PDB file of C-alpha atoms and ligand atoms in Angstrom:
ATOM      1  CA  MET A   1     104.622  96.003  94.193  1.00 90.00           C
ATOM      2  CA  LEU A   2     104.466  94.684  97.825  1.00 94.00           C
ATOM      3  CA  VAL A   3     100.927  93.179  98.817  1.00 96.00           C
ATOM      4  CA  HIS A   4     100.147  93.331 102.856  1.00 97.00           C
ATOM      5  CA  LEU A   5      97.363  90.790 103.655  1.00 97.00           C
ATOM      6  CA  PRO A   6      96.362  90.960 107.074  1.00 98.00           C
ATOM      7  CA  ALA A   7      95.279  88.301 109.228  1.00 97.00           C
ATOM      8  CA  ILE A   8      96.132  85.144 107.301  1.00 98.00           C
ATOM      9  CA  LEU A   9      96.214  83.215 110.439  1.00 98.00           C
ATOM     10  CA  GLY A  10      93.662  83.805 113.050  1.00 96.00           C
ATOM     11  CA  PRO A  11      94.719  84.542 116.712  1.00 97.00           C
ATOM     12  CA  ASP A  12      94.222  80.920 118.113  1.00 96.00           C
ATOM     13  CA  GLU A  13      96.494  79.507 114.915  1.00 96.00           C
ATOM     14  CA  THR A  14      98.780  82.662 115.917  1.00 98.00           C
ATOM     15  CA  ALA A  15      99.032  81.619 119.366  1.00 97.00           C
ATOM     16  CA  MET A  16      99.379  78.014 118.837  1.00 97.00           C
ATOM     17  CA  LEU A  17     102.465  78.458 116.214  1.00 97.00           C
ATOM     18  CA  GLN A  18     103.888  80.920 118.846  1.00 97.00           C
ATOM     19  CA  ASP A  19     103.909  78.497 121.341  1.00 97.00           C
ATOM     20  CA  ARG A  20     104.900  74.969 119.194  1.00 96.00           C
ATOM     21  CA  LEU A  21     107.726  77.660 117.856  1.00 96.00           C
ATOM     22  CA  ALA A  22     108.716  78.793 121.224  1.00 94.00           C
ATOM     23  CA  GLN A  23     109.982  74.700 122.402  1.00 92.00           C
ATOM     24  CA  ALA A  24     111.294  74.273 118.537  1.00 92.00           C
ATOM     25  CA  ALA A  25     114.741  72.785 117.919  1.00 90.00           C
ATOM     26  CA  TRP A  26     116.190  75.752 116.108  1.00 94.00           C
ATOM     27  CA  ALA A  27     119.821  75.637 113.705  1.00 90.00           C
ATOM     28  CA  ASP A  28     122.069  77.847 111.718  1.00 88.00           C
ATOM     29  CA  GLY A  29     119.767  79.560 109.159  1.00 85.00           C
ATOM     30  CA  ARG A  30     123.064  79.710 106.228  1.00 81.00           C
ATOM     31  CA  VAL A  31     121.577  76.058 105.312  1.00 76.00           C
ATOM     32  CA  THR A  32     118.755  77.223 102.981  1.00 73.00           C
ATOM     33  CA  ALA A  33     121.165  80.632 101.919  1.00 73.00           C
ATOM     34  CA  GLY A  34     123.070  80.719  98.615  1.00 75.00           C
ATOM     35  CA  PRO A  35     127.141  81.842  99.025  1.00 76.00           C
ATOM     36  CA  GLN A  36     126.095  85.419  98.052  1.00 78.00           C
ATOM     37  CA  SER A  37     123.169  85.685 100.733  1.00 77.00           C
ATOM     38  CA  GLY A  38     125.072  83.049 103.284  1.00 76.00           C
ATOM     39  CA  ARG A  39     127.707  86.026 103.905  1.00 81.00           C
ATOM     40  CA  VAL A  40     124.817  88.422 104.605  1.00 86.00           C
ATOM     41  CA  LYS A  41     122.816  86.014 107.186  1.00 87.00           C
ATOM     42  CA  THR A  42     122.903  85.364 110.317  1.00 91.00           C
ATOM     43  CA  ASN A  43     119.556  83.913 112.146  1.00 93.00           C
ATOM     44  CA  LEU A  44     117.812  80.559 112.961  1.00 95.00           C
ATOM     45  CA  GLN A  45     115.967  78.257 111.003  1.00 94.00           C
ATOM     46  CA  ILE A  46     113.607  75.269 111.744  1.00 93.00           C
ATOM     47  CA  GLY A  47     115.174  73.464 108.620  1.00 76.00           C
ATOM     48  CA  PRO A  48     113.652  71.528 105.651  1.00 74.00           C
ATOM     49  CA  ASP A  49     114.390  67.706 107.377  1.00 82.00           C
ATOM     50  CA  SER A  50     112.257  68.968 110.508  1.00 89.00           C
ATOM     51  CA  ALA A  51     109.325  66.624 111.087  1.00 91.00           C
ATOM     52  CA  GLU A  52     108.037  69.311 113.155  1.00 92.00           C
ATOM     53  CA  GLY A  53     108.600  72.048 110.876  1.00 93.00           C
ATOM     54  CA  ARG A  54     106.848  70.396 108.451  1.00 93.00           C
ATOM     55  CA  GLU A  55     104.117  69.942 110.364  1.00 94.00           C
ATOM     56  CA  LEU A  56     103.859  73.474 111.220  1.00 96.00           C
ATOM     57  CA  GLY A  57     104.045  74.565 107.627  1.00 96.00           C
ATOM     58  CA  LEU A  58     101.089  72.501 106.646  1.00 96.00           C
ATOM     59  CA  ILE A  59      99.297  74.940 109.290  1.00 96.00           C
ATOM     60  CA  VAL A  60     100.158  77.512 107.011  1.00 97.00           C
ATOM     61  CA  LEU A  61      99.609  75.666 103.803  1.00 97.00           C
ATOM     62  CA  ARG A  62      96.030  75.209 104.687  1.00 97.00           C
ATOM     63  CA  ALA A  63      95.593  79.103 106.072  1.00 97.00           C
ATOM     64  CA  LEU A  64      96.697  80.344 102.590  1.00 97.00           C
ATOM     65  CA  GLU A  65      94.236  77.488 100.546  1.00 96.00           C
ATOM     66  CA  ALA A  66      91.427  79.452 102.487  1.00 96.00           C
ATOM     67  CA  SER A  67      92.938  82.850 101.654  1.00 97.00           C
ATOM     68  CA  PRO A  68      90.991  84.299  98.572  1.00 95.00           C
ATOM     69  CA  ALA A  69      92.993  87.464  99.373  1.00 96.00           C
ATOM     70  CA  PHE A  70      96.232  85.295  98.821  1.00 98.00           C
ATOM     71  CA  MET A  71      95.192  83.563  95.905  1.00 97.00           C
ATOM     72  CA  SER A  72      94.526  86.954  94.054  1.00 97.00           C
ATOM     73  CA  ALA A  73      97.293  88.426  94.594  1.00 98.00           C
ATOM     74  CA  ALA A  74      99.973  85.269  93.655  1.00 98.00           C
ATOM     75  CA  LEU A  75      97.897  82.941  91.594  1.00 98.00           C
ATOM     76  CA  PRO A  76      99.968  80.231  92.375  1.00 98.00           C
ATOM     77  CA  ALA A  77     100.893  76.997  90.789  1.00 97.00           C
ATOM     78  CA  HIS A  78     103.155  75.605  93.667  1.00 96.00           C
ATOM     79  CA  VAL A  79     103.764  76.655  96.828  1.00 97.00           C
ATOM     80  CA  PHE A  80     107.122  76.175  98.277  1.00 96.00           C
ATOM     81  CA  PRO A  81     106.942  74.245 101.975  1.00 95.00           C
ATOM     82  CA  PRO A  82     106.954  77.096 104.440  1.00 96.00           C
ATOM     83  CA  LEU A  83     110.189  77.345 106.858  1.00 95.00           C
ATOM     84  CA  PHE A  84     110.566  79.261 109.635  1.00 96.00           C
ATOM     85  CA  ASN A  85     113.110  81.839 110.799  1.00 96.00           C
ATOM     86  CA  ARG A  86     114.025  83.699 114.033  1.00 97.00           C
ATOM     87  CA  TYR A  87     115.844  86.717 114.767  1.00 97.00           C
ATOM     88  CA  ASP A  88     117.636  87.044 118.276  1.00 97.00           C
ATOM     89  CA  PRO A  89     119.456  90.623 119.241  1.00 97.00           C
ATOM     90  CA  GLY A  90     122.101  90.972 116.625  1.00 96.00           C
ATOM     91  CA  MET A  91     121.068  89.044 114.084  1.00 96.00           C
ATOM     92  CA  ARG A  92     120.165  90.123 110.976  1.00 96.00           C
ATOM     93  CA  PHE A  93     120.062  89.500 106.887  1.00 95.00           C
ATOM     94  CA  GLY A  94     121.243  91.998 104.868  1.00 95.00           C
ATOM     95  CA  THR A  95     120.530  92.784 101.210  1.00 95.00           C
ATOM     96  CA  HIS A  96     119.860  89.699  98.696  1.00 95.00           C
ATOM     97  CA  ILE A  97     117.782  88.347  96.097  1.00 94.00           C
ATOM     98  CA  ASP A  98     116.352  84.572  97.088  1.00 94.00           C
ATOM     99  CA  ASN A  99     117.523  81.901  94.642  1.00 94.00           C
ATOM    100  CA  ALA A 100     115.215  81.625  91.302  1.00 97.00           C
ATOM    101  CA  ILE A 101     114.944  78.099  91.828  1.00 97.00           C
ATOM    102  CA  ARG A 102     114.255  75.365  94.569  1.00 95.00           C
ATOM    103  CA  GLN A 103     113.966  72.062  95.021  1.00 94.00           C
ATOM    104  CA  VAL A 104     111.180  70.841  97.238  1.00 91.00           C
ATOM    105  CA  PRO A 105     113.206  68.844  99.632  1.00 85.00           C
ATOM    106  CA  ALA A 106     110.873  65.896  99.900  1.00 81.00           C
ATOM    107  CA  THR A 107     109.856  65.683  96.053  1.00 89.00           C
ATOM    108  CA  GLY A 108     112.667  67.220  94.591  1.00 90.00           C
ATOM    109  CA  GLN A 109     109.986  68.855  92.692  1.00 94.00           C
ATOM    110  CA  ARG A 110     111.641  72.307  91.346  1.00 96.00           C
ATOM    111  CA  LEU A 111     110.022  75.634  91.764  1.00 97.00           C
ATOM    112  CA  ARG A 112     110.594  79.227  90.149  1.00 98.00           C
ATOM    113  CA  THR A 113     110.507  81.814  92.860  1.00 98.00           C
ATOM    114  CA  ASP A 114     108.042  84.377  91.667  1.00 98.00           C
ATOM    115  CA  LEU A 115     107.211  85.784  94.850  1.00 98.00           C
ATOM    116  CA  SER A 116     108.443  85.625  98.262  1.00 98.00           C
ATOM    117  CA  ALA A 117     106.377  85.510 101.359  1.00 98.00           C
ATOM    118  CA  THR A 118     106.926  86.012 104.725  1.00 98.00           C
ATOM    119  CA  LEU A 119     104.189  85.741 107.619  1.00 98.00           C
ATOM    120  CA  PHE A 120     104.901  87.343 110.516  1.00 98.00           C
ATOM    121  CA  LEU A 121     104.375  85.145 113.817  1.00 98.00           C
ATOM    122  CA  SER A 122     105.330  87.561 116.498  1.00 98.00           C
ATOM    123  CA  GLU A 123     103.615  91.052 117.747  1.00 98.00           C
ATOM    124  CA  PRO A 124     105.680  94.021 116.666  1.00 98.00           C
ATOM    125  CA  ASP A 125     106.049  95.280 119.894  1.00 98.00           C
ATOM    126  CA  THR A 126     107.643  92.354 121.377  1.00 98.00           C
ATOM    127  CA  TYR A 127     110.740  93.209 119.460  1.00 98.00           C
ATOM    128  CA  ASP A 128     112.555  96.350 118.254  1.00 98.00           C
ATOM    129  CA  GLY A 129     114.248  96.498 114.943  1.00 98.00           C
ATOM    130  CA  GLY A 130     113.647  93.582 112.470  1.00 98.00           C
ATOM    131  CA  GLU A 131     111.525  95.495 110.108  1.00 98.00           C
ATOM    132  CA  LEU A 132     111.637  94.012 106.256  1.00 98.00           C
ATOM    133  CA  LEU A 133     112.906  95.932 103.914  1.00 98.00           C
ATOM    134  CA  VAL A 134     112.122  95.660 100.375  1.00 97.00           C
ATOM    135  CA  GLU A 135     113.319  97.941  97.295  1.00 95.00           C
ATOM    136  CA  ASP A 136     111.191  98.425  94.033  1.00 89.00           C
ATOM    137  CA  THR A 137     110.890 101.042  91.596  1.00 85.00           C
ATOM    138  CA  TYR A 138     109.870 103.637  94.202  1.00 87.00           C
ATOM    139  CA  GLY A 139     112.246 103.082  96.511  1.00 91.00           C
ATOM    140  CA  SER A 140     112.607 101.005  99.934  1.00 94.00           C
ATOM    141  CA  HIS A 141     109.494  99.750 101.779  1.00 94.00           C
ATOM    142  CA  ALA A 142     109.639  98.786 105.627  1.00 97.00           C
ATOM    143  CA  VAL A 143     107.615  96.465 106.982  1.00 97.00           C
ATOM    144  CA  LYS A 144     106.715  94.993 110.417  1.00 98.00           C
ATOM    145  CA  PRO A 145     103.019  94.189 110.541  1.00 98.00           C
ATOM    146  CA  ALA A 146     101.283  92.149 113.083  1.00 98.00           C
ATOM    147  CA  ALA A 147     101.479  88.864 114.343  1.00 98.00           C
ATOM    148  CA  GLY A 148      99.339  86.634 111.847  1.00 98.00           C
ATOM    149  CA  ASP A 149      99.687  89.087 108.725  1.00 98.00           C
ATOM    150  CA  MET A 150     101.792  88.040 105.405  1.00 98.00           C
ATOM    151  CA  VAL A 151     103.324  90.308 102.858  1.00 98.00           C
ATOM    152  CA  LEU A 152     104.301  89.101  99.289  1.00 98.00           C
ATOM    153  CA  TYR A 153     106.894  91.089  97.118  1.00 97.00           C
ATOM    154  CA  PRO A 154     108.148  90.041  93.595  1.00 96.00           C
ATOM    155  CA  ALA A 155     111.086  87.447  94.317  1.00 97.00           C
ATOM    156  CA  ARG A 156     113.133  89.710  91.903  1.00 95.00           C
ATOM    157  CA  SER A 157     113.453  92.544  94.932  1.00 96.00           C
ATOM    158  CA  LEU A 158     116.489  93.090  96.539  1.00 96.00           C
ATOM    159  CA  HIS A 159     115.365  93.049 100.466  1.00 97.00           C
ATOM    160  CA  ARG A 160     116.629  92.563 103.962  1.00 97.00           C
ATOM    161  CA  VAL A 161     115.997  92.306 107.677  1.00 97.00           C
ATOM    162  CA  ALA A 162     117.171  94.744 109.736  1.00 98.00           C
ATOM    163  CA  GLU A 163     118.995  94.375 112.645  1.00 97.00           C
ATOM    164  CA  VAL A 164     116.926  92.946 115.753  1.00 98.00           C
ATOM    165  CA  THR A 165     117.983  95.018 118.774  1.00 98.00           C
ATOM    166  CA  ARG A 166     115.576  93.350 121.946  1.00 98.00           C
ATOM    167  CA  GLY A 167     113.070  90.461 121.503  1.00 98.00           C
ATOM    168  CA  SER A 168     112.587  87.737 118.926  1.00 97.00           C
ATOM    169  CA  ARG A 169     111.628  88.232 115.820  1.00 98.00           C
ATOM    170  CA  ILE A 170     109.973  84.836 114.179  1.00 98.00           C
ATOM    171  CA  ALA A 171     108.309  84.293 110.905  1.00 98.00           C
ATOM    172  CA  ALA A 172     107.359  81.769 108.523  1.00 98.00           C
ATOM    173  CA  PHE A 173     108.853  82.145 104.897  1.00 97.00           C
ATOM    174  CA  PHE A 174     108.497  80.551 101.291  1.00 97.00           C
ATOM    175  CA  TRP A 175     108.437  81.075  97.724  1.00 98.00           C
ATOM    176  CA  VAL A 176     105.460  80.860  95.008  1.00 98.00           C
ATOM    177  CA  GLN A 177     105.304  79.853  91.508  1.00 98.00           C
ATOM    178  CA  SER A 178     102.724  81.628  90.246  1.00 98.00           C
ATOM    179  CA  ILE A 179     100.294  81.080  87.025  1.00 98.00           C
ATOM    180  CA  VAL A 180     101.230  84.128  85.750  1.00 98.00           C
ATOM    181  CA  LYS A 181     105.077  84.319  85.622  1.00 96.00           C
ATOM    182  CA  SER A 182     105.193  88.030  84.686  1.00 96.00           C
ATOM    183  CA  ARG A 183     105.264  90.440  87.581  1.00 96.00           C
ATOM    184  CA  ASP A 184     103.634  93.343  85.396  1.00 96.00           C
ATOM    185  CA  HIS A 185     100.767  90.675  84.084  1.00 98.00           C
ATOM    186  CA  ARG A 186      99.964  89.409  87.590  1.00 97.00           C
ATOM    187  CA  GLU A 187      99.627  92.948  89.206  1.00 96.00           C
ATOM    188  CA  MET A 188      97.685  93.871  86.506  1.00 97.00           C
ATOM    189  CA  LEU A 189      95.532  90.938  86.873  1.00 98.00           C
ATOM    190  CA  TYR A 190      95.022  91.629  90.636  1.00 98.00           C
ATOM    191  CA  GLU A 191      94.041  95.306  90.260  1.00 97.00           C
ATOM    192  CA  LEU A 192      91.479  94.135  87.997  1.00 98.00           C
ATOM    193  CA  ASP A 193      90.582  91.221  90.675  1.00 97.00           C
ATOM    194  CA  GLN A 194      90.293  93.465  93.401  1.00 96.00           C
ATOM    195  CA  SER A 195      88.080  96.315  91.620  1.00 95.00           C
ATOM    196  CA  VAL A 196      85.586  93.549  89.995  1.00 95.00           C
ATOM    197  CA  GLN A 197      85.146  92.670  93.471  1.00 94.00           C
ATOM    198  CA  ALA A 198      84.949  95.898  95.159  1.00 93.00           C
ATOM    199  CA  LEU A 199      82.333  96.640  92.240  1.00 93.00           C
ATOM    200  CA  SER A 200      80.148  93.479  92.616  1.00 92.00           C
ATOM    201  CA  ALA A 201      80.016  94.426  96.261  1.00 90.00           C
ATOM    202  CA  ASP A 202      78.252  97.599  95.562  1.00 87.00           C
ATOM    203  CA  ASP A 203      76.129  96.388  92.195  1.00 85.00           C
ATOM    204  CA  GLY A 204      76.982  92.610  91.421  1.00 77.00           C
ATOM    205  CA  ASP A 205      73.787  92.470  88.776  1.00 84.00           C
ATOM    206  CA  ASN A 206      75.340  95.219  86.435  1.00 91.00           C
ATOM    207  CA  PRO A 207      76.094  93.752  83.169  1.00 93.00           C
ATOM    208  CA  ALA A 208      79.324  95.568  82.677  1.00 94.00           C
ATOM    209  CA  ILE A 209      80.762  93.307  85.800  1.00 94.00           C
ATOM    210  CA  ILE A 210      80.240  90.396  84.040  1.00 93.00           C
ATOM    211  CA  ARG A 211      82.091  91.520  80.915  1.00 95.00           C
ATOM    212  CA  LEU A 212      84.894  92.951  83.524  1.00 96.00           C
ATOM    213  CA  THR A 213      84.781  89.443  84.977  1.00 95.00           C
ATOM    214  CA  GLY A 214      85.107  87.825  81.458  1.00 96.00           C
ATOM    215  CA  LEU A 215      88.139  89.538  80.588  1.00 97.00           C
ATOM    216  CA  TYR A 216      89.576  88.976  84.056  1.00 98.00           C
ATOM    217  CA  HIS A 217      89.319  85.244  82.898  1.00 98.00           C
ATOM    218  CA  ASN A 218      90.430  85.693  79.471  1.00 98.00           C
ATOM    219  CA  LEU A 219      93.245  87.482  80.310  1.00 98.00           C
ATOM    220  CA  LEU A 220      94.449  84.665  82.595  1.00 98.00           C
ATOM    221  CA  ARG A 221      94.094  82.503  80.047  1.00 98.00           C
ATOM    222  CA  GLU A 222      96.168  84.210  77.740  1.00 97.00           C
ATOM    223  CA  TRP A 223      99.047  84.854  80.663  1.00 98.00           C
ATOM    224  CA  GLY A 224      98.841  81.983  82.567  1.00 97.00           C
ATOM    225  CA  GLU A 225     100.637  78.579  82.251  1.00 95.00           C
ATOM    226  CA  LEU A 226      99.994  75.488  84.435  1.00 89.00           C
TER     227      LEU A 226
HETATM  228 NI1   NI B   1     115.460  86.557 101.300  1.00 65.39          NI
END
């Protein structure tokens, strides 16, 4: 399941990141690729060694912590410090699957990538191409949302970034180790949480909603690992 989370960053934060990234030092993106994905990847990145990249990544992390929608969809245990990439005309990232294990550069901590995330930072009318295409059981889904929006998808999915033919596509990208390892369990919990929240908005005192909320937490206790 691909989850679209609108406006993870507000307009002011988005504009600030766009300004800072317009002046940042970009390097060849193959530094974070494995041997297979390195063959199909052409883009630019602000790598894990960049102090500015780390500072901008913290802005993204703070926005994620403030987002109930992200918490509900990802149930994060560990979030990889966000990196940034840029695709100029002629650049693309062919079909690949992200590495299963990532080492956090600063701490050496290892993280299992359960979810992949892309936070879009360029408005879609400023570039052509550059769609993120994610394959699941029901075919390929193309997304190109507004700047400030994020998409989350299971890291086990084949995915690619279509070639950019005009303008620049800038995004933050990172991975999440979830408290709930199983994609199926995580997606059922998300469905239950979203349904309980919708029901609570209409009829918050209904005792059945309290029981469903309890069921959500009891399933999370069963399926979650810290
Ligand atoms: Ni990828």
